[in-house]
Tab-separated table of C-alpha atoms in Angstrom:
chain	number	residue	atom	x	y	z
A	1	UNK	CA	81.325	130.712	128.923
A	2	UNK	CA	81.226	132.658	125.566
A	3	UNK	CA	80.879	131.557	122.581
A	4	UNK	CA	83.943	130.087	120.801
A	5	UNK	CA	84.894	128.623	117.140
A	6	UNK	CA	88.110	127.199	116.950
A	7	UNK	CA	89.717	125.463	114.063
A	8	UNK	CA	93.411	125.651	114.581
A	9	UNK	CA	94.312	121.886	115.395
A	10	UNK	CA	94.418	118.315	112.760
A	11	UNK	CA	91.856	118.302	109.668
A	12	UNK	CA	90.449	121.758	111.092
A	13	UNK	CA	88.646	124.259	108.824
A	14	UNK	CA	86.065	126.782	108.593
A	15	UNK	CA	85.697	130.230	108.936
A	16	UNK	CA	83.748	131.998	110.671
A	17	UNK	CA	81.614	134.654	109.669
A	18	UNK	CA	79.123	135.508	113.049
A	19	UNK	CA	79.343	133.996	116.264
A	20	UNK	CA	78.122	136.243	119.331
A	21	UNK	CA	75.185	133.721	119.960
A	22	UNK	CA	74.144	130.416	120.032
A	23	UNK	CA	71.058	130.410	117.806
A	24	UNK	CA	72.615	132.352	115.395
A	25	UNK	CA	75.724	131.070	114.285
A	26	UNK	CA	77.093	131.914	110.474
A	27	UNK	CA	79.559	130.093	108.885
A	28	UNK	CA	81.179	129.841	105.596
A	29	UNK	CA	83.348	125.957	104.182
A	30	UNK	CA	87.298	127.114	104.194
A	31	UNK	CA	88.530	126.035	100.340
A	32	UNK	CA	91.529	123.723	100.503
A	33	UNK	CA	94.903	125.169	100.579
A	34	UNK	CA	96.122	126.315	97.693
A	35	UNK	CA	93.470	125.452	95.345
A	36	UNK	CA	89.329	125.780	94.918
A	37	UNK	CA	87.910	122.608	96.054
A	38	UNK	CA	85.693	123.922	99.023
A	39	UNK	CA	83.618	121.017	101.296
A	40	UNK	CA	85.308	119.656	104.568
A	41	UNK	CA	84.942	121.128	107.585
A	42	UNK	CA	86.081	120.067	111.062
A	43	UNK	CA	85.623	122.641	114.047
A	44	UNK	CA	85.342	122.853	117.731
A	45	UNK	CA	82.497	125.048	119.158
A	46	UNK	CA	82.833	125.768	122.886
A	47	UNK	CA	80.386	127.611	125.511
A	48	UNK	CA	77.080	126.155	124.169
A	49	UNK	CA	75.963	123.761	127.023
A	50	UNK	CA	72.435	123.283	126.838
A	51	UNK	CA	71.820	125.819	124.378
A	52	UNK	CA	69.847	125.339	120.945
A	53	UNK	CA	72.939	125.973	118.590
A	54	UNK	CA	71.635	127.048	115.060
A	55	UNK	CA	75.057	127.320	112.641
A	56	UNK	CA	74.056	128.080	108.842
A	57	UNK	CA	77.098	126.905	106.523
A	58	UNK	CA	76.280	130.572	104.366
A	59	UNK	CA	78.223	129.166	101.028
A	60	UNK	CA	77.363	125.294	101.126
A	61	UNK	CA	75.564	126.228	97.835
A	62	UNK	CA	78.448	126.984	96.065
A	63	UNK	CA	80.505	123.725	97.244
A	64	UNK	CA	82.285	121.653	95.115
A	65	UNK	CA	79.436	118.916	95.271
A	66	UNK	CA	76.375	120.820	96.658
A	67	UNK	CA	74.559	117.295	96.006
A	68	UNK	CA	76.861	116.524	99.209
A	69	UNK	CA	74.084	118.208	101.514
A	70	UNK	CA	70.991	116.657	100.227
A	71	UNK	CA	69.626	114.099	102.652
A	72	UNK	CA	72.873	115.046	104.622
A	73	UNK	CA	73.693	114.684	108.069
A	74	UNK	CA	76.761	116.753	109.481
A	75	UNK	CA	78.747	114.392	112.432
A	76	UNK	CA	79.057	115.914	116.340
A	77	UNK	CA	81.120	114.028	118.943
A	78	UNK	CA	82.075	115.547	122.451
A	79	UNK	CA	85.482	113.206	122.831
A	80	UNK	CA	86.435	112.663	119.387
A	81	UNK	CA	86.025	108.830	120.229
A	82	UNK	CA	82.073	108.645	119.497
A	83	UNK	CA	80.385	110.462	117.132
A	84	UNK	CA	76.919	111.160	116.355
A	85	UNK	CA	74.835	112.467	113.813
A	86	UNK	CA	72.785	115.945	113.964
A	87	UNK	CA	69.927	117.254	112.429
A	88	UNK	CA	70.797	118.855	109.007
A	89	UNK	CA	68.834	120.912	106.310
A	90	UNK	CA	70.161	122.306	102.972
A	91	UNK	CA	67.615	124.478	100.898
A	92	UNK	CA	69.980	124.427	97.969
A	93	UNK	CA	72.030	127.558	99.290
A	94	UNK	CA	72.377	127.391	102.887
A	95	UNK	CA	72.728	124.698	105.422
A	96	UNK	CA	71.644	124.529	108.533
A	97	UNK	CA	72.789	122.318	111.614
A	98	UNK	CA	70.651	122.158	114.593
A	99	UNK	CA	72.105	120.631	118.003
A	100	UNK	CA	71.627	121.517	121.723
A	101	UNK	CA	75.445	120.291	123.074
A	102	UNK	CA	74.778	118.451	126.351
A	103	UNK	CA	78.764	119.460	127.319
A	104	UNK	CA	80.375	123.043	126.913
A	105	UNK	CA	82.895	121.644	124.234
A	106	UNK	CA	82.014	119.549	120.768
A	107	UNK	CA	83.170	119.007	117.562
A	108	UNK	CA	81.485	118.902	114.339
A	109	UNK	CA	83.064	117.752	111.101
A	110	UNK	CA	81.572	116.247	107.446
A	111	UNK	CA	83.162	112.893	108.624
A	112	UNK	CA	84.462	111.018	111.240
A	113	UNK	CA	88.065	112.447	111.327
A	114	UNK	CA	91.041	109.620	111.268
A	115	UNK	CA	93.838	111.807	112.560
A	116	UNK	CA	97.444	111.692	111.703
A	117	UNK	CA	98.305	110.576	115.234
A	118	UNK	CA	95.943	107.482	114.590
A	119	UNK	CA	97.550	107.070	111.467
A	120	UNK	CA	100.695	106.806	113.184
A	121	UNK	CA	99.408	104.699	115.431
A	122	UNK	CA	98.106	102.453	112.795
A	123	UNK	CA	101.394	101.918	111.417
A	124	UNK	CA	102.945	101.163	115.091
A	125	UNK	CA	100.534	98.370	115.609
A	126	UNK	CA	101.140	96.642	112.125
A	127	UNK	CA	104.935	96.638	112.619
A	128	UNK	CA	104.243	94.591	116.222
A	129	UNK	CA	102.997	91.731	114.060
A	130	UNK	CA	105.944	89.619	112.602
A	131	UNK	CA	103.862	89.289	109.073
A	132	UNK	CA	104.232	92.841	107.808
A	133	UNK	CA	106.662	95.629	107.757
A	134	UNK	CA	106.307	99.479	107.489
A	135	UNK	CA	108.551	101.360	105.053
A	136	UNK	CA	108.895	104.832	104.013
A	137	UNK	CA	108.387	105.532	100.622
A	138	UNK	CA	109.299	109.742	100.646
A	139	UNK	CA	108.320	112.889	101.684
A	140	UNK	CA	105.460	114.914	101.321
A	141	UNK	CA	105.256	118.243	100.117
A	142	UNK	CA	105.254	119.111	103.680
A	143	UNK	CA	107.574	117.181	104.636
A	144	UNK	CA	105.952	114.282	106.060
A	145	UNK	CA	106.423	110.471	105.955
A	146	UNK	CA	104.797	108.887	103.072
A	147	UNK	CA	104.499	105.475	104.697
A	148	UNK	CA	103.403	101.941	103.047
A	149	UNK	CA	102.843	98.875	104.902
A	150	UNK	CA	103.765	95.028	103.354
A	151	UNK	CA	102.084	92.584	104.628
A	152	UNK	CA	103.400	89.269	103.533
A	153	UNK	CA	106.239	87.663	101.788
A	154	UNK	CA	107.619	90.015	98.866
A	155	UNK	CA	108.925	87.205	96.931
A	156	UNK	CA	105.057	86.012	96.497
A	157	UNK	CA	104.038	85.083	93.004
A	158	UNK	CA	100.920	88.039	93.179
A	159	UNK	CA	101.607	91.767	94.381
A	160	UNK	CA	98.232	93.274	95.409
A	161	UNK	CA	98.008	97.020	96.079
A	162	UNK	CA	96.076	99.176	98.505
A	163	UNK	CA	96.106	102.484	98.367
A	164	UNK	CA	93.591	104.938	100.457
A	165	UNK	CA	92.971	108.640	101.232
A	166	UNK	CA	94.353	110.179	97.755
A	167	UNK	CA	91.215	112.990	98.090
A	168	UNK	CA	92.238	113.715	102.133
A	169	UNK	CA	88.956	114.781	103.277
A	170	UNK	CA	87.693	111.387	102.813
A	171	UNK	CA	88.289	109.474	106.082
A	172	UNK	CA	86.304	106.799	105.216
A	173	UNK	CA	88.915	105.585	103.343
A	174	UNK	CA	91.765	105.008	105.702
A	175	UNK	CA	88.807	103.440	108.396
A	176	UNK	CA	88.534	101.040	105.459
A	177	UNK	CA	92.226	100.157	105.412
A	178	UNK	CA	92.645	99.905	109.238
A	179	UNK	CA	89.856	97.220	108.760
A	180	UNK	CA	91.673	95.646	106.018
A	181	UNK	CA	94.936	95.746	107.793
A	182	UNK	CA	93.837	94.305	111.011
A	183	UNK	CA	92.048	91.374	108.995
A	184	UNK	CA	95.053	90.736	107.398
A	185	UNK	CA	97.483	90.831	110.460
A	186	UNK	CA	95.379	87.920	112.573
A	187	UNK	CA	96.847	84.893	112.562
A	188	UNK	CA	93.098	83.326	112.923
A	189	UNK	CA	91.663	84.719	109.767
A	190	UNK	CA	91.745	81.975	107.187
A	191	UNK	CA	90.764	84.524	104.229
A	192	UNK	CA	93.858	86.315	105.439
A	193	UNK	CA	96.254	83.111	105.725
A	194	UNK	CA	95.224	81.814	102.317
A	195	UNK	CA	95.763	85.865	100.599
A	196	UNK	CA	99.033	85.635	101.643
A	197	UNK	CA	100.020	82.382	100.966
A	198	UNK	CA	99.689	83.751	97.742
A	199	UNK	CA	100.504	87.219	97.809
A	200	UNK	CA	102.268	90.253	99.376
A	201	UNK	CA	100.219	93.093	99.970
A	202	UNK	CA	101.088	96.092	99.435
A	203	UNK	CA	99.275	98.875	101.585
A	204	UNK	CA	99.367	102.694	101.487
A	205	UNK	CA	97.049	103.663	104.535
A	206	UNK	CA	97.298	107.654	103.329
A	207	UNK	CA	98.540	108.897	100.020
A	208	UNK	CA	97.731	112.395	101.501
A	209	UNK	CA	99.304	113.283	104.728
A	210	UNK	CA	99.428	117.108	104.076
A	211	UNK	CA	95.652	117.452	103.177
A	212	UNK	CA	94.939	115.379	105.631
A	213	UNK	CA	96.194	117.437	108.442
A	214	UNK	CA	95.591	120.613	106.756
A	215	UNK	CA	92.088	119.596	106.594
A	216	UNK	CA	91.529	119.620	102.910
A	217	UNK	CA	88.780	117.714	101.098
A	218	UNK	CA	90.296	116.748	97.747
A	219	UNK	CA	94.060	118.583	97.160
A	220	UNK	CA	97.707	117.927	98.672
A	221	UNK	CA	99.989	121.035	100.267
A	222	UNK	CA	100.614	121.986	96.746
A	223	UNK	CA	96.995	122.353	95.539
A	224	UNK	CA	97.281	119.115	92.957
A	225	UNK	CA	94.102	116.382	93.211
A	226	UNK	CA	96.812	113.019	93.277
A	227	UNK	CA	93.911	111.004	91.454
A	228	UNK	CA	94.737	113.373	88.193
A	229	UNK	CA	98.471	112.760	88.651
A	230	UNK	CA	99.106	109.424	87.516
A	231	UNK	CA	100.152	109.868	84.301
A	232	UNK	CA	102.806	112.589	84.823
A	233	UNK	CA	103.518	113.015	89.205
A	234	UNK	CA	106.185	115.449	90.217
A	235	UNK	CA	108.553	115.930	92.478
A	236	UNK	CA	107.708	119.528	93.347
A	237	UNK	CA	103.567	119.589	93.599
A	238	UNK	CA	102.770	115.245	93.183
A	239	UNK	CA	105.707	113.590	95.046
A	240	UNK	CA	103.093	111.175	97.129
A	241	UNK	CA	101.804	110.085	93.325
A	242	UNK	CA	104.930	109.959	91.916
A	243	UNK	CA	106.540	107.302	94.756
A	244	UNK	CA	103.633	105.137	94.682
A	245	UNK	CA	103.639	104.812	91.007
A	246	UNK	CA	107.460	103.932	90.475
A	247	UNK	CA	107.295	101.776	93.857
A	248	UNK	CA	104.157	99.903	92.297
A	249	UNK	CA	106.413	99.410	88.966
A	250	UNK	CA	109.263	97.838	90.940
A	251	UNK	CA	106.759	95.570	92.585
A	252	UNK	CA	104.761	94.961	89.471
A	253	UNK	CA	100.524	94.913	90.657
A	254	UNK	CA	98.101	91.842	90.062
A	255	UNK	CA	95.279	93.634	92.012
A	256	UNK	CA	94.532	97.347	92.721
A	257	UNK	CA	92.379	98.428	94.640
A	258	UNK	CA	92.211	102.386	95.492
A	259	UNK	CA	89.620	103.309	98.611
A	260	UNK	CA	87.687	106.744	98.476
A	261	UNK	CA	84.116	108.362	99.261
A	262	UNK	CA	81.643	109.998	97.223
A	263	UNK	CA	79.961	112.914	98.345
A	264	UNK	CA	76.096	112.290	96.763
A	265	UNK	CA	75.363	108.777	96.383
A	266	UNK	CA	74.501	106.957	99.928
A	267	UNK	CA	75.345	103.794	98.794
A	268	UNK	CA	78.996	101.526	98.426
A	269	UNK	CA	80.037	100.330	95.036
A	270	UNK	CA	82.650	99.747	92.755
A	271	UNK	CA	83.878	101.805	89.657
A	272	UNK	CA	85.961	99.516	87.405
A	273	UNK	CA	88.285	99.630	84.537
A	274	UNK	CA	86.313	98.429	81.406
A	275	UNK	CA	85.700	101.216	79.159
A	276	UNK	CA	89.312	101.273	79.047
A	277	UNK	CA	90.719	100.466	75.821
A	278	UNK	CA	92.758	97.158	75.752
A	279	UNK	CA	90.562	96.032	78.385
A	280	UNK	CA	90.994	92.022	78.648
A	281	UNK	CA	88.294	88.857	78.880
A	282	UNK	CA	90.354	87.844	81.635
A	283	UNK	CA	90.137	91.389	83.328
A	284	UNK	CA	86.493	91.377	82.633
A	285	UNK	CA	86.262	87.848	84.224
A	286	UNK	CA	88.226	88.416	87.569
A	287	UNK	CA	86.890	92.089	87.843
A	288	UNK	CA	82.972	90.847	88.121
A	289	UNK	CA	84.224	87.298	90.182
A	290	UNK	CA	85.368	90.414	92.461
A	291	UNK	CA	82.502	91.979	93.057
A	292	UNK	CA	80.274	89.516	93.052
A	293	UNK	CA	82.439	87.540	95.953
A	294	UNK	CA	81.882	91.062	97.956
A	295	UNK	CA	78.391	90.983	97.477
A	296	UNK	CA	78.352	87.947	99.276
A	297	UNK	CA	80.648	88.995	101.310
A	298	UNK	CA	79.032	91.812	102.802
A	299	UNK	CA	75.173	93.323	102.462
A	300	UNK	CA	76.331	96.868	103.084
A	301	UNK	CA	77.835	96.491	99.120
A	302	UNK	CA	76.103	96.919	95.987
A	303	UNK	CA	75.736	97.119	92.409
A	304	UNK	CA	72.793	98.857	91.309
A	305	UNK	CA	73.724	102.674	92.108
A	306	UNK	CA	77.240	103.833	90.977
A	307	UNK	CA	79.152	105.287	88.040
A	308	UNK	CA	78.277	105.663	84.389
A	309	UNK	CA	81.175	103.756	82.623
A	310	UNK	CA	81.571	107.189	80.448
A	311	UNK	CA	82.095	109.337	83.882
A	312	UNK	CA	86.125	110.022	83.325
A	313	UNK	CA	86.759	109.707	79.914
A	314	UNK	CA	88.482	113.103	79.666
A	315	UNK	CA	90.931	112.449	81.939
A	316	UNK	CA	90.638	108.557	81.924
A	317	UNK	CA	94.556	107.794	82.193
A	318	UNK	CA	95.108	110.336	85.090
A	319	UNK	CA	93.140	108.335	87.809
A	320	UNK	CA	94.877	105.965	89.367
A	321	UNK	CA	92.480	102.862	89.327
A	322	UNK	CA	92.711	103.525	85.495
A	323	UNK	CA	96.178	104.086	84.860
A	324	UNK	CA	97.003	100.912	87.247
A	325	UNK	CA	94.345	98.563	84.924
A	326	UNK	CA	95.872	99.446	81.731
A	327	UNK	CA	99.046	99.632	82.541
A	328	UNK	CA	99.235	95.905	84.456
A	329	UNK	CA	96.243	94.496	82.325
A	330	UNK	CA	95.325	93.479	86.425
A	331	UNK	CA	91.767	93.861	88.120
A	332	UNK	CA	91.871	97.504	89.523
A	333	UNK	CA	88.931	99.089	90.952
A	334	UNK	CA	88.389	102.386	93.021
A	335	UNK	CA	85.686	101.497	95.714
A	336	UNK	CA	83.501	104.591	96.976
A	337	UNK	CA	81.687	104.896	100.547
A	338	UNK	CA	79.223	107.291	101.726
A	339	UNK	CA	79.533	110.399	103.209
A	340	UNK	CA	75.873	109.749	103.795
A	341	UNK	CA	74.837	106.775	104.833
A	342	UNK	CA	74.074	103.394	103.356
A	343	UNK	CA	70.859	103.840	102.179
A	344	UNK	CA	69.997	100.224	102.039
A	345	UNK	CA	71.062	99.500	105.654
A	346	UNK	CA	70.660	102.750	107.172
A	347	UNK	CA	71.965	103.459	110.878
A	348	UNK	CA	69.584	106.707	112.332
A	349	UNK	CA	72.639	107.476	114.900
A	350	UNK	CA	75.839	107.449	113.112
A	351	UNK	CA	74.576	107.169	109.272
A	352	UNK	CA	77.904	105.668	107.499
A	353	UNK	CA	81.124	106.412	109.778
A	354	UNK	CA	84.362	104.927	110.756
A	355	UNK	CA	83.227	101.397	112.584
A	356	UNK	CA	81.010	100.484	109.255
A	357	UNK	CA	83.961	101.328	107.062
A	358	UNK	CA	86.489	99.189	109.328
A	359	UNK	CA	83.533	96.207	108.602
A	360	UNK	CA	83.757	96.470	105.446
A	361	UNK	CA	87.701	96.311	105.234
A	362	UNK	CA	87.542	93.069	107.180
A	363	UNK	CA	85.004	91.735	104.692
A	364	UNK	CA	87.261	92.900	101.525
A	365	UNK	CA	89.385	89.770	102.016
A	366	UNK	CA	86.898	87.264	101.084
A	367	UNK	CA	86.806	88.975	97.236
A	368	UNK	CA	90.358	89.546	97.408
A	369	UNK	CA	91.191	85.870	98.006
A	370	UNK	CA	87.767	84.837	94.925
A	371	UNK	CA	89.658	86.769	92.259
A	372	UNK	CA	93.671	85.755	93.378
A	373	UNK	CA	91.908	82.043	93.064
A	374	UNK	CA	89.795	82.516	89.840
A	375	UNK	CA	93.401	83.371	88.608
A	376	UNK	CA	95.510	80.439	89.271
């Protein structure tokens, strides 16, 4: 078999620059669609069985978070069911990936993928259990189903949202929510039975269909980044933004919690709301009974490495976590995960991926459930 790069399916991108041989592969990260954000990638390389592959990413320099690369690991799987990690270097201009493909056809990507059909799929399974209910919220600039999932009795005194994926490249965050989801829907979870008994959750398991597919890293089909949309969404380039936000003002919100992944820090943490202004004792109070219930919760969280409190105050407002906490005067938080790995409980095969992230979902409950009770 030659050698062949192919791109053209769900999440792919990259181009391809040089190709003719194995060990000398040149590539360059694809931007996203219609704007300059330039870091996913997702391709298929065939005809390299047992072959030393050497691909140099010629432009990861210039990324939108060249940080990204540093102590990076790209992700390989040969049935998009397992994936692995591969040896990586970045000398601050190029990076290089070095794998000898035991099969004639594998994928590499940044992440673990979660494809739109699993999506789909994810949706499917919560609408077989009798607690929760899929609706459809809108269309996407594309055209596709904007989808939210309620778990739980809508008439419950507390509304708790969910929302995931708003930057599409980061898969992470909708691994999170099927954890999350799948906690919530069994009937033999007791964190799950007492959430609901006093709450309907709300759950958006992608706010980004079109990036996702199109296999951008931060932007929709329209080239807008959602999480600097929530003060004024559109129709024409922020519809997914703007049905979230007037569905979550119907609802009213009690708890927000918005799922993403950080490109540099290995490490999972939480970036609150208090350097907003109007920011309450009784926000402060449920906000740190929050995370430190998921500290307990789970060892894979911490506090020590995050965000400076000062980090968005240009656009404070915009983000949604933000927006949500001083609008509803309500514990909202955007929680990042690795690209990386977890540095304090680091996994040599698969770094930080899809299975850790699902975890971690599952163990979200038990802080959910600390703060709704530190509010009654």
């Amino acid at each position: 078999m030659t050698i062949k790069i192919s791109q053209n399916f769900d999440a792919g991108a990259i181009e391809v620059v040089k190709a003719e041989q194995a060990g000398d592969i040149q590539l360059n990260l694809r931007k996203d669609s219609n704007a300059d954000f330039c870091q996913w990638f997702h391709f298929r390389l065939q005809g390299a069985r047992d072959q030393e592959v050497v691909m140099q990413f010629l432009n990861a320099g210039e990324s939108t978070y060249a940080k990204g690369w540093e102590d990076y690991r790209a992700v390989a799987s040969y049935d998009r069911e397992t994936w692995f990690r591969v040896d990586t270097e970045f000398d601050g201009k190029v990076m290089t990936v070095r794998h000898t493909p035991e099969r004639d056809s594998v994928y590499y990507a940044y992440f673990e993928p979660y494809s739109w059909e699993r999506h789909l799929s994810l949706l499917g399974g919560a609408e077989h259990s009798p607690l929760a209910r899929v609706e459809d919220l809108g269309n996407t600039v594309d055209g596709r189903d904007l989808n939210m999932v309620v778990v739980g009795d809508p008439e419950a005194p507390k509304k708790i949202w969910i929302i995931a994926r708003q930057h599409p490249g980061e898969s992470m965050a909708e691994w999170l929510v099927e954890g999350t989801l799948n906690a919530l829907l069994d009937p033999a979870n007791p964190f799950a039975r007492e959430i609901l008994q006093r709450a309907v959750v709300y759950v958006v398991p992608n706010m980004n269909p079109d990036g996702s597919v199109r296999g951008n890293l931060r932007t929709n089909a329209a080239g807008a980044n959602l999480n600097r949309e929530w003060m004024t969404p559109s129709l024409e380039t922020s519809p997914e933004v703007y049905y979230v936000k007037n569905k979550i003002h119907e609802t009213g919100c009690d708890m927000f919690l918005d799922i993403h992944g950080d490109e540099a820090l290995p490490y999972i943490f939480v970036a609150g709301s208090e350097m907003i202004e109007g920011f309450t004792e009784k926000q402060a109070r449920e906000q740190q009974i929050f995370v430190d219930a998921f500290c307990a919760a789970s060892p894979d969280f911490q506090t020590k490495y995050g965000y400076e409190a000062s980090k968005y105050n240009a656009d404070m407002l915009k983000l949604a976590s933000k927006y949500i906490g001083h609008t509803f005067k309500c514990v909202s938080l955007t929680l990042e995960l690795p690209f990386k790995d977890n540095a304090n409980l680091p996994d040599e095969f698969v770094g930080w991926d899809g299975a850790r992230s699902a975890k971690l979902g599952e163990a979200m409950l038990q802080p959910i459930l600390a703060s709704l009770k530190a509010a009654e």
